[in-house]
Amino acid sequence: MKNNFFTSIIALLVFSTAVAQENRLAQKQPNTAEIYHHIEKLGFLGTALYVAAHPDDENTRLISWLANDKMARTGYLSLTRGDGGQNLIGPQLREQLGMIRTQELLEARYIDGGQQFFTRANDFGYSKHPDETLEIWNEQEVMEDMVRIIREFQPDVIINRFDHRTPGSTHGHHTASAMLSMKVFEYAADKTMYAYQLKELDTWQAPRVYFNTSWWFYGSEEAFDKSDKTNLLEIDAGTYYPYKGLSNSEIAALSRSQHKSQGFGSSGSRGSQTEYLEYLKGSFPTDKSDLFSGINTTWTRVKGGSRIQTLLNAVIASYNFKNPTASIPALLELRNNLENLKDKHWKKIKLEELDQILLDICGVYLEASVNTSTATAGESISVAIELTNRSNETFQISLLPNQILQTEENKIPLNKNDSKSVKASLQIPAIYEASTPYYLKEEGSLGMYQFKDRKLTGQPETAPDFVVRTMMEIQGTQLYREIPIIHKHTDPVRGEVNEPFYIVPEVAVSIQNPVYIFSGDDAQPIQVTIKANKKMPQGNLELLPPDGWHITPQDFGFENLEKGEEKTYTFQVQPPKKASRGVISGLVKIGLQTFNQEVIKINYDHIPDQQLVRNSASQVVKPGLINRANTVAYINGAGDDVAQAIEAIGSKVFKFEPNEVPDDLSKYDAVVVGIRAFNVSENDMDALQPRLDSYVNNGGTLLMQYNTSRRISPDALGPLPITLSRKRVTDENATVTILEPQHKIMTAPNAITSTDFTGWVQERGLYFPEQWDAAFTPILGMNDKEEEMTKGSLLVAEYGAGHIIYTGLSLFRELPAGVSGAYKLLANIISIGVEDQSIENEDGKRKL
């Protein structure tokens, strides 16, 4: 645990958290027109909170309009981090996908000007009804988080993305977000609700709540045109901002396009764009063109605020776009009056905004960087501090005393357009936790994350681990600033790159694969890698087995590992005779210390590098299967680990991008198409169809995994037409009926029974076909509670001498989770043609 000193340091970072979120590591100096806009924004004292369920649910056009046109404090409360979605840019799923989508939301808010909040709710996957959602989420804990966020943020208007009155018409998470929002609209003002929060917060009653509707919610534009619009507000959100050179819709598109893992790239638009807000509850707006009408959003809402407004008006009237520093004296006078206000809420908010304006006017650049991305507890790191004054003003910056940061200089005068470099030494405390997302440190449940520190509620991430504390003195006024210590380096392609600086364990232990499948009784090699994050004299590595499994050797000794050095050791793992499933874990012993954590890095150019530290563990599974497919071609789709799973059951896999598939596919026992390949590579997959048609016709096996129904024609998915739907079975425990128990895909080389569908995770499957060519045989039937049986989850057809198979089963989730039955079914699918085509030519070679 971090010691008490660091607990107090973190407590000081409430202010810097918002700044870090806004700046997104790389500092951007606003131009003089943008600074003027920020000054104007000091005069608007209104707050809006937008509420929905997932990353990408938010209406970026409305959020941008609120933040930039109305100049309101605008927040987006996403109840989940989107952990249950799919990933179009890589293989990360579940909590790692949630980490990616959290950062994508922060990038989106950096562009559109909003702030970002979350609850502890876990996106457990698609839910058809809010009743199911609220059974899996802890409803009281989600509302507790929402109430705390409202009491802290104090919104004047709350805007729901979804309709609370239509349960069952859309994703259960969606409707649940609106239903809970309507409850906490009142609970936040109730002293009896979550009363412990009132020791540090006040109750808050938002004046009103809206529903951000559109014709889509009415079923058609015609139905919307005929609807009663008595309670409807129409807002033109297509504003053009000359100081940005962009329309509001263009900004919204840039923001929306940060959701890259979901494939939500968007083109900007220009001209008038109408948003509709339906009044739901609270005070009715006095002007239906202004969602804040009737709510005091001027300085007169604060006692003593009239003087602030007068001073601010004078600053705005005299602002010199060619010489913005001329406004410094008036801004400092404004700041002095702000400090005398008794209203803590708006005083804190506007002081933070004003201090940033003063730094921007002076062109202040503050940076603290290290030349390494990681360090360990107890390590000493050199820090380079840059302090730059790009204005015509002269001022002084003091580096404040810090128990762990020693600097060469403490007081640095900066003249006009002056830059100073200061060297410092960071001594990381001997007892310090490795850096990992705060909400992943404790074990949660299917529906909820857990963490003890309630003050972190709502936060996307914690503040930087280490900062340089500074005080800038300008014209007799002191401005406090914390500079996060980052890792800065130069990339030959990207140029200057700024990334987070992380703490790692002294030794990291990683097992090569997350799941190992044992087809028979033979021992299998498993590689374990250790990485020394500091110099290690000697130690031992063990691989701990589950009951009934045997590992040789017992351990490996190592010595004299240099910092950054990696070594890989191979253990032989012997499965038991009978089917079994368990967990193996790596353990390093150095003297009396033990280390068992792995460090997972997530690297994408559009977000800062992310780090997850967790206990090193992999699953070992002996499902008792036979796989006859020797060679498999895998056509990459949107990103999954199915190819690795096929390798794990003994096939040799050759991976190809859709535009790189070879002309001759005859040497492969099966061709498997990755998830959503027809969605993300439509043209390439279309060009590939004649080769796939010929391959199957000549005896090959083609397995196509799920695609979404969006913009896919029945003829797009191969030689035989298939019409996709949005049907899915979200209950991972839903009963599975084997419609064709004697079909070879259910019998050979492995017998598939109903027990093979136990232990599935998150869902059965999604986007099942609803119509298909008569040549297809539906194999499985399944349905969620109180719904009709669907039969399109697994379709098999003979075509020429080969087989076409389409499945919407979520193999991409089940295989990485080590579900035995999913592996047995996969083996049968890719083996189906091998058994049929085992006729030998005269030369003894198997022919297709």
Tab-separated table of C-alpha atoms in Angstrom, residues 281-538:
chain	number	residue	atom	x	y	z
A	281	LYS	CA	-39.684	16.667	-15.048
A	282	GLY	CA	-38.884	19.698	-12.907
A	283	SER	CA	-39.468	23.328	-13.811
A	284	PHE	CA	-40.792	23.846	-17.326
A	285	PRO	CA	-38.468	25.998	-19.511
A	286	THR	CA	-39.775	29.532	-19.994
A	287	ASP	CA	-38.287	29.660	-23.497
A	288	LYS	CA	-38.518	26.494	-25.612
A	289	SER	CA	-35.471	27.497	-27.624
A	290	ASP	CA	-33.249	27.512	-24.502
A	291	LEU	CA	-32.949	24.423	-22.309
A	292	PHE	CA	-31.570	26.588	-19.439
A	293	SER	CA	-34.361	29.183	-19.619
A	294	GLY	CA	-35.801	30.019	-16.220
A	295	ILE	CA	-32.562	28.889	-14.538
A	296	ASN	CA	-30.223	31.622	-13.379
A	297	THR	CA	-26.917	30.972	-15.150
A	298	THR	CA	-25.354	34.388	-14.502
A	299	TRP	CA	-23.110	35.590	-11.685
A	300	THR	CA	-26.175	36.900	-9.874
A	301	ARG	CA	-26.878	33.327	-8.727
A	302	VAL	CA	-23.873	33.697	-6.385
A	303	LYS	CA	-23.846	36.109	-3.459
A	304	GLY	CA	-21.435	38.903	-4.374
A	305	GLY	CA	-21.389	37.800	-7.996
A	306	SER	CA	-22.601	41.066	-9.496
A	307	ARG	CA	-19.171	42.623	-8.918
A	308	ILE	CA	-17.570	39.650	-10.697
A	309	GLN	CA	-19.826	40.132	-13.719
A	310	THR	CA	-18.987	43.833	-13.916
A	311	LEU	CA	-15.259	43.142	-13.853
A	312	LEU	CA	-15.604	40.336	-16.387
A	313	ASN	CA	-17.577	42.539	-18.781
A	314	ALA	CA	-14.754	45.090	-18.659
A	315	VAL	CA	-12.145	42.407	-19.463
A	316	ILE	CA	-14.176	41.177	-22.425
A	317	ALA	CA	-14.771	44.694	-23.748
A	318	SER	CA	-11.080	45.654	-23.615
A	319	TYR	CA	-9.557	42.356	-24.778
A	320	ASN	CA	-6.740	42.944	-27.268
A	321	PHE	CA	-6.480	40.043	-29.696
A	322	LYS	CA	-3.000	41.132	-30.770
A	323	ASN	CA	-1.780	41.621	-27.221
A	324	PRO	CA	-3.807	39.422	-24.824
A	325	THR	CA	-1.271	40.018	-22.018
A	326	ALA	CA	-2.736	43.521	-21.712
A	327	SER	CA	-5.678	41.840	-19.929
A	328	ILE	CA	-3.510	40.400	-17.149
A	329	PRO	CA	-3.998	43.231	-14.599
A	330	ALA	CA	-7.771	43.180	-15.032
A	331	LEU	CA	-7.856	39.379	-14.841
A	332	LEU	CA	-5.810	39.447	-11.639
A	333	GLU	CA	-8.239	41.941	-10.132
A	334	LEU	CA	-11.070	39.624	-11.165
A	335	ARG	CA	-9.229	36.738	-9.524
A	336	ASN	CA	-8.790	38.650	-6.282
A	337	ASN	CA	-12.546	39.272	-6.128
A	338	LEU	CA	-13.253	35.624	-6.926
A	339	GLU	CA	-11.155	34.508	-3.978
A	340	ASN	CA	-13.327	36.597	-1.640
A	341	LEU	CA	-16.541	34.791	-2.605
A	342	LYS	CA	-18.138	32.486	-0.039
A	343	ASP	CA	-19.759	30.173	-2.602
A	344	LYS	CA	-17.268	27.270	-2.585
A	345	HIS	CA	-18.697	25.469	-5.620
A	346	TRP	CA	-18.534	28.190	-8.264
A	347	LYS	CA	-15.540	29.839	-6.654
A	348	LYS	CA	-13.458	26.669	-7.098
A	349	ILE	CA	-14.634	26.062	-10.670
A	350	LYS	CA	-14.083	29.600	-11.924
A	351	LEU	CA	-10.735	30.024	-10.151
A	352	GLU	CA	-9.461	26.912	-11.937
A	353	GLU	CA	-10.702	28.251	-15.277
A	354	LEU	CA	-9.243	31.713	-14.641
A	355	ASP	CA	-5.850	30.403	-13.543
A	356	GLN	CA	-5.618	28.361	-16.748
A	357	ILE	CA	-6.496	31.468	-18.778
A	358	LEU	CA	-3.690	33.418	-17.101
A	359	LEU	CA	-1.202	30.644	-17.871
A	360	ASP	CA	-2.438	30.488	-21.472
A	361	ILE	CA	-2.126	34.233	-21.938
A	362	CYS	CA	1.466	34.041	-20.726
A	363	GLY	CA	2.174	31.117	-23.033
A	364	VAL	CA	3.420	29.133	-20.057
A	365	TYR	CA	4.735	25.668	-20.902
A	366	LEU	CA	5.388	23.383	-17.941
A	367	GLU	CA	6.693	19.878	-18.500
A	368	ALA	CA	8.269	17.177	-16.346
A	369	SER	CA	9.475	14.068	-18.141
A	370	VAL	CA	11.553	10.952	-17.684
A	371	ASN	CA	13.273	8.904	-20.369
A	372	THR	CA	11.788	5.602	-19.244
A	373	SER	CA	8.208	4.426	-19.366
A	374	THR	CA	8.402	2.436	-16.134
A	375	ALA	CA	10.204	2.221	-12.803
A	376	THR	CA	9.965	0.132	-9.651
A	377	ALA	CA	9.341	0.948	-6.005
A	378	GLY	CA	12.479	2.239	-4.327
A	379	GLU	CA	14.081	3.335	-7.599
A	380	SER	CA	15.626	6.758	-8.212
A	381	ILE	CA	14.789	8.376	-11.566
A	382	SER	CA	16.168	11.503	-13.249
A	383	VAL	CA	13.484	14.035	-14.185
A	384	ALA	CA	13.854	16.801	-16.769
A	385	ILE	CA	11.729	19.855	-15.994
A	386	GLU	CA	11.057	22.484	-18.655
A	387	LEU	CA	9.698	25.889	-17.618
A	388	THR	CA	8.938	28.276	-20.463
A	389	ASN	CA	7.519	31.798	-20.634
A	390	ARG	CA	6.478	32.683	-24.189
A	391	SER	CA	4.970	36.058	-23.313
A	392	ASN	CA	6.297	39.605	-22.866
A	393	GLU	CA	5.739	39.333	-19.112
A	394	THR	CA	8.436	38.562	-16.558
A	395	PHE	CA	7.625	36.232	-13.678
A	396	GLN	CA	9.084	33.650	-11.328
A	397	ILE	CA	8.288	29.973	-10.848
A	398	SER	CA	9.074	28.194	-7.590
A	399	LEU	CA	9.441	24.436	-7.335
A	400	LEU	CA	7.811	23.582	-4.028
A	401	PRO	CA	9.569	21.301	-1.513
A	402	ASN	CA	8.750	17.630	-1.882
A	403	GLN	CA	9.978	14.679	0.167
A	404	ILE	CA	10.586	12.532	-2.900
A	405	LEU	CA	11.632	15.088	-5.527
A	406	GLN	CA	14.969	16.880	-5.235
A	407	THR	CA	15.764	19.711	-7.660
A	408	GLU	CA	18.905	21.666	-8.518
A	409	GLU	CA	17.034	24.958	-8.244
A	410	ASN	CA	13.913	26.007	-6.364
A	411	LYS	CA	13.249	29.533	-7.639
A	412	ILE	CA	13.539	30.164	-11.355
A	413	PRO	CA	13.020	33.649	-12.822
A	414	LEU	CA	11.661	33.693	-16.364
A	415	ASN	CA	12.174	36.729	-18.558
A	416	LYS	CA	10.371	37.505	-21.797
A	417	ASN	CA	10.250	34.478	-24.110
A	418	ASP	CA	12.556	32.644	-21.744
A	419	SER	CA	12.932	28.894	-21.224
A	420	LYS	CA	14.765	27.115	-18.408
A	421	SER	CA	15.634	23.465	-17.908
A	422	VAL	CA	15.940	22.086	-14.413
A	423	LYS	CA	17.184	18.644	-13.432
A	424	ALA	CA	15.525	16.750	-10.619
A	425	SER	CA	15.698	13.366	-8.967
A	426	LEU	CA	12.563	11.375	-8.177
A	427	GLN	CA	12.910	8.884	-5.335
A	428	ILE	CA	10.040	6.448	-5.585
A	429	PRO	CA	8.992	5.228	-2.119
A	430	ALA	CA	10.179	1.730	-1.214
A	431	ILE	CA	6.586	0.621	-0.663
A	432	TYR	CA	4.509	1.650	-3.650
A	433	GLU	CA	1.864	-0.186	-5.633
A	434	ALA	CA	2.269	-1.009	-9.296
A	435	SER	CA	0.153	1.188	-11.558
A	436	THR	CA	-3.123	-0.359	-12.667
A	437	PRO	CA	-6.688	0.966	-13.102
A	438	TYR	CA	-8.134	1.658	-9.678
A	439	TYR	CA	-11.412	-0.134	-10.410
A	440	LEU	CA	-9.585	-3.370	-11.361
A	441	LYS	CA	-7.569	-3.768	-8.165
A	442	GLU	CA	-10.332	-5.602	-6.312
A	443	GLU	CA	-12.374	-8.546	-7.470
A	444	GLY	CA	-15.799	-7.500	-8.669
A	445	SER	CA	-18.879	-9.384	-9.791
A	446	LEU	CA	-20.457	-10.079	-13.161
A	447	GLY	CA	-22.299	-6.773	-12.994
A	448	MET	CA	-20.161	-4.504	-10.822
A	449	TYR	CA	-16.620	-3.306	-10.287
A	450	GLN	CA	-15.555	-2.640	-6.718
A	451	PHE	CA	-13.183	-0.225	-4.980
A	452	LYS	CA	-13.089	1.056	-1.424
A	453	ASP	CA	-12.274	4.750	-1.874
A	454	ARG	CA	-15.645	6.361	-2.577
A	455	LYS	CA	-13.934	9.654	-3.443
A	456	LEU	CA	-12.859	8.013	-6.685
A	457	THR	CA	-16.495	7.519	-7.669
A	458	GLY	CA	-17.119	8.760	-11.180
A	459	GLN	CA	-13.468	9.256	-12.074
A	460	PRO	CA	-12.250	7.795	-15.384
A	461	GLU	CA	-8.796	7.225	-13.888
A	462	THR	CA	-6.697	8.304	-10.951
A	463	ALA	CA	-4.409	11.315	-11.051
A	464	PRO	CA	-0.812	10.781	-12.215
A	465	ASP	CA	1.316	8.890	-9.716
A	466	PHE	CA	3.910	11.653	-9.447
A	467	VAL	CA	3.826	15.407	-9.999
A	468	VAL	CA	6.092	18.421	-9.709
A	469	ARG	CA	4.399	21.032	-7.528
A	470	THR	CA	4.974	24.623	-8.673
A	471	MET	CA	3.967	28.138	-7.730
A	472	MET	CA	4.056	30.815	-10.391
A	473	GLU	CA	4.179	34.448	-9.246
A	474	ILE	CA	2.919	37.050	-11.696
A	475	GLN	CA	2.410	40.688	-10.759
A	476	GLY	CA	2.257	39.738	-7.080
A	477	THR	CA	-0.301	36.946	-7.514
A	478	GLN	CA	0.608	33.309	-6.959
A	479	LEU	CA	-0.797	30.534	-9.155
A	480	TYR	CA	-0.379	26.932	-8.029
A	481	ARG	CA	0.206	24.251	-10.656
A	482	GLU	CA	1.067	20.557	-10.590
A	483	ILE	CA	3.030	19.128	-13.507
A	484	PRO	CA	2.442	15.398	-14.066
A	485	ILE	CA	5.636	13.451	-14.617
A	486	ILE	CA	5.331	11.694	-17.986
A	487	HIS	CA	7.446	9.564	-20.270
A	488	LYS	CA	8.587	11.605	-23.266
A	489	HIS	CA	10.384	10.221	-26.286
A	490	THR	CA	10.780	10.783	-30.007
A	491	ASP	CA	9.399	8.248	-32.457
A	492	PRO	CA	10.824	8.225	-36.016
A	493	VAL	CA	7.296	8.207	-37.445
A	494	ARG	CA	5.071	9.877	-34.832
A	495	GLY	CA	7.624	12.462	-33.720
A	496	GLU	CA	7.314	13.656	-30.127
A	497	VAL	CA	5.347	11.154	-28.076
A	498	ASN	CA	4.059	11.763	-24.565
A	499	GLU	CA	2.932	8.728	-22.589
A	500	PRO	CA	2.106	7.972	-18.952
A	501	PHE	CA	4.889	7.000	-16.548
A	502	TYR	CA	4.039	3.779	-14.713
A	503	ILE	CA	5.259	1.857	-11.694
A	504	VAL	CA	5.827	-1.868	-12.317
A	505	PRO	CA	6.643	-4.808	-10.034
A	506	GLU	CA	10.332	-5.651	-9.618
A	507	VAL	CA	9.776	-8.866	-11.554
A	508	ALA	CA	6.915	-9.514	-13.962
A	509	VAL	CA	5.784	-13.070	-14.666
A	510	SER	CA	3.807	-13.907	-17.792
A	511	ILE	CA	2.585	-17.213	-19.165
A	512	GLN	CA	2.675	-17.275	-22.953
A	513	ASN	CA	-0.996	-18.047	-23.617
A	514	PRO	CA	-4.142	-17.349	-21.597
A	515	VAL	CA	-5.525	-20.829	-22.332
A	516	TYR	CA	-3.886	-24.189	-23.061
A	517	ILE	CA	-5.919	-27.009	-24.545
A	518	PHE	CA	-4.793	-30.611	-24.092
A	519	SER	CA	-6.254	-32.851	-26.792
A	520	GLY	CA	-4.821	-36.067	-25.351
A	521	ASP	CA	-2.822	-37.438	-22.450
A	522	ASP	CA	0.579	-36.200	-23.599
A	523	ALA	CA	2.476	-33.524	-21.701
A	524	GLN	CA	2.587	-30.110	-23.336
A	525	PRO	CA	5.298	-27.461	-23.124
A	526	ILE	CA	4.249	-24.167	-21.538
A	527	GLN	CA	6.554	-21.201	-21.692
A	528	VAL	CA	6.822	-18.724	-18.840
A	529	THR	CA	8.680	-15.436	-19.243
A	530	ILE	CA	10.101	-13.352	-16.449
A	531	LYS	CA	11.147	-9.753	-16.927
A	532	ALA	CA	13.458	-8.020	-14.487
A	533	ASN	CA	12.308	-4.450	-14.008
A	534	LYS	CA	15.342	-3.870	-11.803
A	535	LYS	CA	18.644	-5.722	-11.482
A	536	MET	CA	18.064	-9.154	-9.939
A	537	PRO	CA	20.938	-11.161	-8.427
A	538	GLN	CA	19.245	-14.574	-8.234
